[in-house]
């Protein structure tokens, strides 16, 4: 994917971090995303700075309507996280198109796997090719919070 690519229904996706509406992204995640409630602005800015970011924008208005970020070494592994679609455009396929665009952007890297975690959007991700872990008993996590 180049810096900006069209999506269906009058939206476009961009990986240009300068286009991100950081205030909006922080508001979405810190107030409405169960996994990031209360996340501080400075922490969100660090997360953005250390990630590959994807924004979806209204082609006519330029207003950001969705966000996702990927943490990756661009060689073996990626973690898809902070996927958020504004409530005003949910149900229009924006989230599915965003995740599909992320998948296609990552494809040329030849990654062994892309992981994510979700409580409630399994169906969205399954449409794009994600599936449950074959061996979840092999995975472990280290948490500091």
PDB file of C-alpha atoms in Angstrom:
ATOM      1  CA  UNK A   1       0.000   0.000   0.000  1.00  0.00           C
ATOM      2  CA  UNK A   2       1.262   3.439  -0.797  1.00  0.00           C
ATOM      3  CA  UNK A   3       0.843   6.316   1.614  1.00  0.00           C
ATOM      4  CA  UNK A   4      -2.827   6.735   0.675  1.00  0.00           C
ATOM      5  CA  UNK A   5      -5.198   4.287  -1.026  1.00  0.00           C
ATOM      6  CA  UNK A   6      -8.923   4.507  -1.776  1.00  0.00           C
ATOM      7  CA  UNK A   7     -11.448   2.314   0.013  1.00  0.00           C
ATOM      8  CA  UNK A   8     -15.005   1.683  -1.081  1.00  0.00           C
ATOM      9  CA  UNK A   9     -17.858   4.043  -0.257  1.00  0.00           C
ATOM     10  CA  UNK A  10     -15.944   7.317  -0.193  1.00  0.00           C
ATOM     11  CA  UNK A  11     -13.184   6.461   2.292  1.00  0.00           C
ATOM     12  CA  UNK A  12      -9.427   6.333   1.964  1.00  0.00           C
ATOM     13  CA  UNK A  13      -6.729   4.759   4.093  1.00  0.00           C
ATOM     14  CA  UNK A  14      -3.339   6.234   4.841  1.00  0.00           C
ATOM     15  CA  UNK A  15      -0.221   5.216   6.728  1.00  0.00           C
ATOM     16  CA  UNK A  16       1.000   8.815   6.922  1.00  0.00           C
ATOM     17  CA  UNK A  17       1.394   9.559  10.651  1.00  0.00           C
ATOM     18  CA  UNK A  18       1.110  13.296   9.923  1.00  0.00           C
ATOM     19  CA  UNK A  19      -2.530  12.761   8.898  1.00  0.00           C
ATOM     20  CA  UNK A  20      -3.542  11.160  12.187  1.00  0.00           C
ATOM     21  CA  UNK A  21      -5.954  13.127  14.332  1.00  0.00           C
ATOM     22  CA  UNK A  22      -4.115  12.234  17.544  1.00  0.00           C
ATOM     23  CA  UNK A  23      -6.678  14.035  19.713  1.00  0.00           C
ATOM     24  CA  UNK A  24      -9.465  11.975  18.181  1.00  0.00           C
ATOM     25  CA  UNK A  25      -7.553   8.687  18.381  1.00  0.00           C
ATOM     26  CA  UNK A  26      -6.705   9.322  22.027  1.00  0.00           C
ATOM     27  CA  UNK A  27     -10.308  10.237  22.825  1.00  0.00           C
ATOM     28  CA  UNK A  28     -11.684   7.135  21.092  1.00  0.00           C
ATOM     29  CA  UNK A  29      -9.330   4.750  22.815  1.00  0.00           C
ATOM     30  CA  UNK A  30      -9.204   6.303  26.278  1.00  0.00           C
ATOM     31  CA  UNK A  31     -12.978   6.743  26.604  1.00  0.00           C
ATOM     32  CA  UNK A  32     -14.616   4.052  24.455  1.00  0.00           C
ATOM     33  CA  UNK A  33     -12.226   1.133  23.897  1.00  0.00           C
ATOM     34  CA  UNK A  34     -12.423  -1.478  26.673  1.00  0.00           C
ATOM     35  CA  UNK A  35      -8.735  -2.344  26.286  1.00  0.00           C
ATOM     36  CA  UNK A  36      -7.463   1.233  26.569  1.00  0.00           C
ATOM     37  CA  UNK A  37      -9.863   3.021  28.935  1.00  0.00           C
ATOM     38  CA  UNK A  38      -8.039   5.777  30.775  1.00  0.00           C
ATOM     39  CA  UNK A  39      -4.890   5.530  28.632  1.00  0.00           C
ATOM     40  CA  UNK A  40      -2.970   8.773  29.011  1.00  0.00           C
ATOM     41  CA  UNK A  41      -2.241  11.075  26.098  1.00  0.00           C
ATOM     42  CA  UNK A  42       1.538  10.802  26.502  1.00  0.00           C
ATOM     43  CA  UNK A  43       1.334   6.989  26.463  1.00  0.00           C
ATOM     44  CA  UNK A  44      -0.828   7.109  23.330  1.00  0.00           C
ATOM     45  CA  UNK A  45       1.665   9.391  21.616  1.00  0.00           C
ATOM     46  CA  UNK A  46       4.498   6.963  22.454  1.00  0.00           C
ATOM     47  CA  UNK A  47       2.417   4.076  21.110  1.00  0.00           C
ATOM     48  CA  UNK A  48       1.827   5.944  17.863  1.00  0.00           C
ATOM     49  CA  UNK A  49       5.504   6.887  17.543  1.00  0.00           C
ATOM     50  CA  UNK A  50       6.612   3.258  17.928  1.00  0.00           C
ATOM     51  CA  UNK A  51       4.072   1.747  15.551  1.00  0.00           C
ATOM     52  CA  UNK A  52       2.982   1.495  11.955  1.00  0.00           C
ATOM     53  CA  UNK A  53      -0.284   3.479  11.968  1.00  0.00           C
ATOM     54  CA  UNK A  54      -3.315   3.259   9.704  1.00  0.00           C
ATOM     55  CA  UNK A  55      -6.004   5.912   9.495  1.00  0.00           C
ATOM     56  CA  UNK A  56      -9.249   5.789   7.546  1.00  0.00           C
ATOM     57  CA  UNK A  57     -10.563   9.146   6.350  1.00  0.00           C
ATOM     58  CA  UNK A  58     -13.644  10.409   4.601  1.00  0.00           C
ATOM     59  CA  UNK A  59     -12.443  11.099   1.050  1.00  0.00           C
ATOM     60  CA  UNK A  60     -14.507  14.293   0.794  1.00  0.00           C
ATOM     61  CA  UNK A  61     -14.168  15.616   4.345  1.00  0.00           C
ATOM     62  CA  UNK A  62     -10.723  14.311   5.281  1.00  0.00           C
ATOM     63  CA  UNK A  63     -12.145  13.533   8.731  1.00  0.00           C
ATOM     64  CA  UNK A  64     -10.617  10.485  10.401  1.00  0.00           C
ATOM     65  CA  UNK A  65     -13.199   7.749  11.016  1.00  0.00           C
ATOM     66  CA  UNK A  66     -11.061   4.746  12.010  1.00  0.00           C
ATOM     67  CA  UNK A  67      -7.643   3.796  13.311  1.00  0.00           C
ATOM     68  CA  UNK A  68      -5.382   0.784  13.731  1.00  0.00           C
ATOM     69  CA  UNK A  69      -1.764   0.305  14.592  1.00  0.00           C
ATOM     70  CA  UNK A  70       0.720  -2.495  14.103  1.00  0.00           C
ATOM     71  CA  UNK A  71       3.803  -3.270  16.124  1.00  0.00           C
ATOM     72  CA  UNK A  72       6.218  -5.197  13.921  1.00  0.00           C
ATOM     73  CA  UNK A  73       9.836  -5.958  13.140  1.00  0.00           C
ATOM     74  CA  UNK A  74       8.792  -6.147   9.456  1.00  0.00           C
ATOM     75  CA  UNK A  75      10.552  -9.510   9.204  1.00  0.00           C
ATOM     76  CA  UNK A  76       8.954 -12.208  11.366  1.00  0.00           C
ATOM     77  CA  UNK A  77       6.100 -10.934  13.532  1.00  0.00           C
ATOM     78  CA  UNK A  78       3.393  -8.300  13.920  1.00  0.00           C
ATOM     79  CA  UNK A  79       0.796  -7.424  16.537  1.00  0.00           C
ATOM     80  CA  UNK A  80      -2.366  -5.701  15.300  1.00  0.00           C
ATOM     81  CA  UNK A  81      -3.881  -3.534  18.011  1.00  0.00           C
ATOM     82  CA  UNK A  82      -5.951  -0.463  18.838  1.00  0.00           C
ATOM     83  CA  UNK A  83      -8.364  -1.112  15.978  1.00  0.00           C
ATOM     84  CA  UNK A  84     -11.180   1.395  16.402  1.00  0.00           C
ATOM     85  CA  UNK A  85     -14.011   2.494  14.110  1.00  0.00           C
ATOM     86  CA  UNK A  86     -16.010   5.605  14.973  1.00  0.00           C
ATOM     87  CA  UNK A  87     -19.533   4.732  16.062  1.00  0.00           C
ATOM     88  CA  UNK A  88     -20.983   6.922  13.291  1.00  0.00           C
ATOM     89  CA  UNK A  89     -19.604   4.626  10.557  1.00  0.00           C
ATOM     90  CA  UNK A  90     -19.857   1.204  12.176  1.00  0.00           C
ATOM     91  CA  UNK A  91     -21.724  -1.386  10.154  1.00  0.00           C
ATOM     92  CA  UNK A  92     -20.550   0.086   6.835  1.00  0.00           C
ATOM     93  CA  UNK A  93     -17.616  -2.278   6.301  1.00  0.00           C
ATOM     94  CA  UNK A  94     -14.990   0.273   7.323  1.00  0.00           C
ATOM     95  CA  UNK A  95     -13.450  -1.992   9.972  1.00  0.00           C
ATOM     96  CA  UNK A  96     -13.297  -4.984   7.659  1.00  0.00           C
ATOM     97  CA  UNK A  97     -11.743  -2.868   4.901  1.00  0.00           C
ATOM     98  CA  UNK A  98      -9.225  -1.397   7.351  1.00  0.00           C
ATOM     99  CA  UNK A  99      -8.078  -4.810   8.608  1.00  0.00           C
ATOM    100  CA  UNK A 100      -7.903  -6.150   5.042  1.00  0.00           C
ATOM    101  CA  UNK A 101      -5.732  -3.171   4.060  1.00  0.00           C
ATOM    102  CA  UNK A 102      -3.464  -3.819   7.052  1.00  0.00           C
ATOM    103  CA  UNK A 103      -3.167  -7.481   5.990  1.00  0.00           C
ATOM    104  CA  UNK A 104      -2.229  -6.490   2.426  1.00  0.00           C
ATOM    105  CA  UNK A 105       0.254  -3.894   3.648  1.00  0.00           C
ATOM    106  CA  UNK A 106       1.992  -6.532   5.792  1.00  0.00           C
ATOM    107  CA  UNK A 107       1.902  -9.333   3.186  1.00  0.00           C
ATOM    108  CA  UNK A 108       5.148  -8.372   1.352  1.00  0.00           C
ATOM    109  CA  UNK A 109       7.166  -8.603   4.583  1.00  0.00           C
ATOM    110  CA  UNK A 110       6.778 -12.390   4.668  1.00  0.00           C
ATOM    111  CA  UNK A 111       5.848 -12.405   8.349  1.00  0.00           C
ATOM    112  CA  UNK A 112       5.410 -15.750  10.043  1.00  0.00           C
ATOM    113  CA  UNK A 113       2.357 -14.553  11.971  1.00  0.00           C
ATOM    114  CA  UNK A 114       0.226 -11.548  12.818  1.00  0.00           C
ATOM    115  CA  UNK A 115      -1.543 -11.700  16.160  1.00  0.00           C
ATOM    116  CA  UNK A 116      -4.313  -9.721  17.789  1.00  0.00           C
ATOM    117  CA  UNK A 117      -6.570  -9.970  20.812  1.00  0.00           C
ATOM    118  CA  UNK A 118     -10.290  -9.230  20.889  1.00  0.00           C
ATOM    119  CA  UNK A 119     -13.223  -9.789  23.213  1.00  0.00           C
ATOM    120  CA  UNK A 120     -16.006  -9.069  20.770  1.00  0.00           C
ATOM    121  CA  UNK A 121     -14.983  -8.786  17.121  1.00  0.00           C
ATOM    122  CA  UNK A 122     -13.977 -12.318  16.170  1.00  0.00           C
ATOM    123  CA  UNK A 123     -16.314 -12.326  13.175  1.00  0.00           C
ATOM    124  CA  UNK A 124     -14.714  -9.200  11.682  1.00  0.00           C
ATOM    125  CA  UNK A 125     -11.245 -10.704  11.901  1.00  0.00           C
ATOM    126  CA  UNK A 126     -12.286 -14.161  10.698  1.00  0.00           C
ATOM    127  CA  UNK A 127     -13.535 -12.580   7.437  1.00  0.00           C
ATOM    128  CA  UNK A 128      -9.966 -11.391   6.850  1.00  0.00           C
ATOM    129  CA  UNK A 129      -8.373 -14.771   7.623  1.00  0.00           C
ATOM    130  CA  UNK A 130      -7.590 -14.628  11.347  1.00  0.00           C
ATOM    131  CA  UNK A 131      -8.346 -17.771  13.333  1.00  0.00           C
ATOM    132  CA  UNK A 132      -7.924 -18.893  16.940  1.00  0.00           C
ATOM    133  CA  UNK A 133      -4.459 -20.025  17.978  1.00  0.00           C
ATOM    134  CA  UNK A 134      -3.797 -23.683  17.235  1.00  0.00           C
ATOM    135  CA  UNK A 135      -1.904 -24.087  20.482  1.00  0.00           C
ATOM    136  CA  UNK A 136      -2.868 -21.340  22.939  1.00  0.00           C
ATOM    137  CA  UNK A 137      -1.205 -23.378  25.706  1.00  0.00           C
ATOM    138  CA  UNK A 138       2.164 -22.498  24.129  1.00  0.00           C
ATOM    139  CA  UNK A 139       1.665 -18.741  24.569  1.00  0.00           C
ATOM    140  CA  UNK A 140       2.464 -16.782  27.687  1.00  0.00           C
ATOM    141  CA  UNK A 141       2.185 -13.136  28.675  1.00  0.00           C
ATOM    142  CA  UNK A 142       4.113 -10.846  30.978  1.00  0.00           C
ATOM    143  CA  UNK A 143       2.003  -8.011  32.348  1.00  0.00           C
ATOM    144  CA  UNK A 144       3.191  -4.953  34.249  1.00  0.00           C
ATOM    145  CA  UNK A 145      -0.182  -3.348  34.913  1.00  0.00           C
TER     146      UNK A 145
END
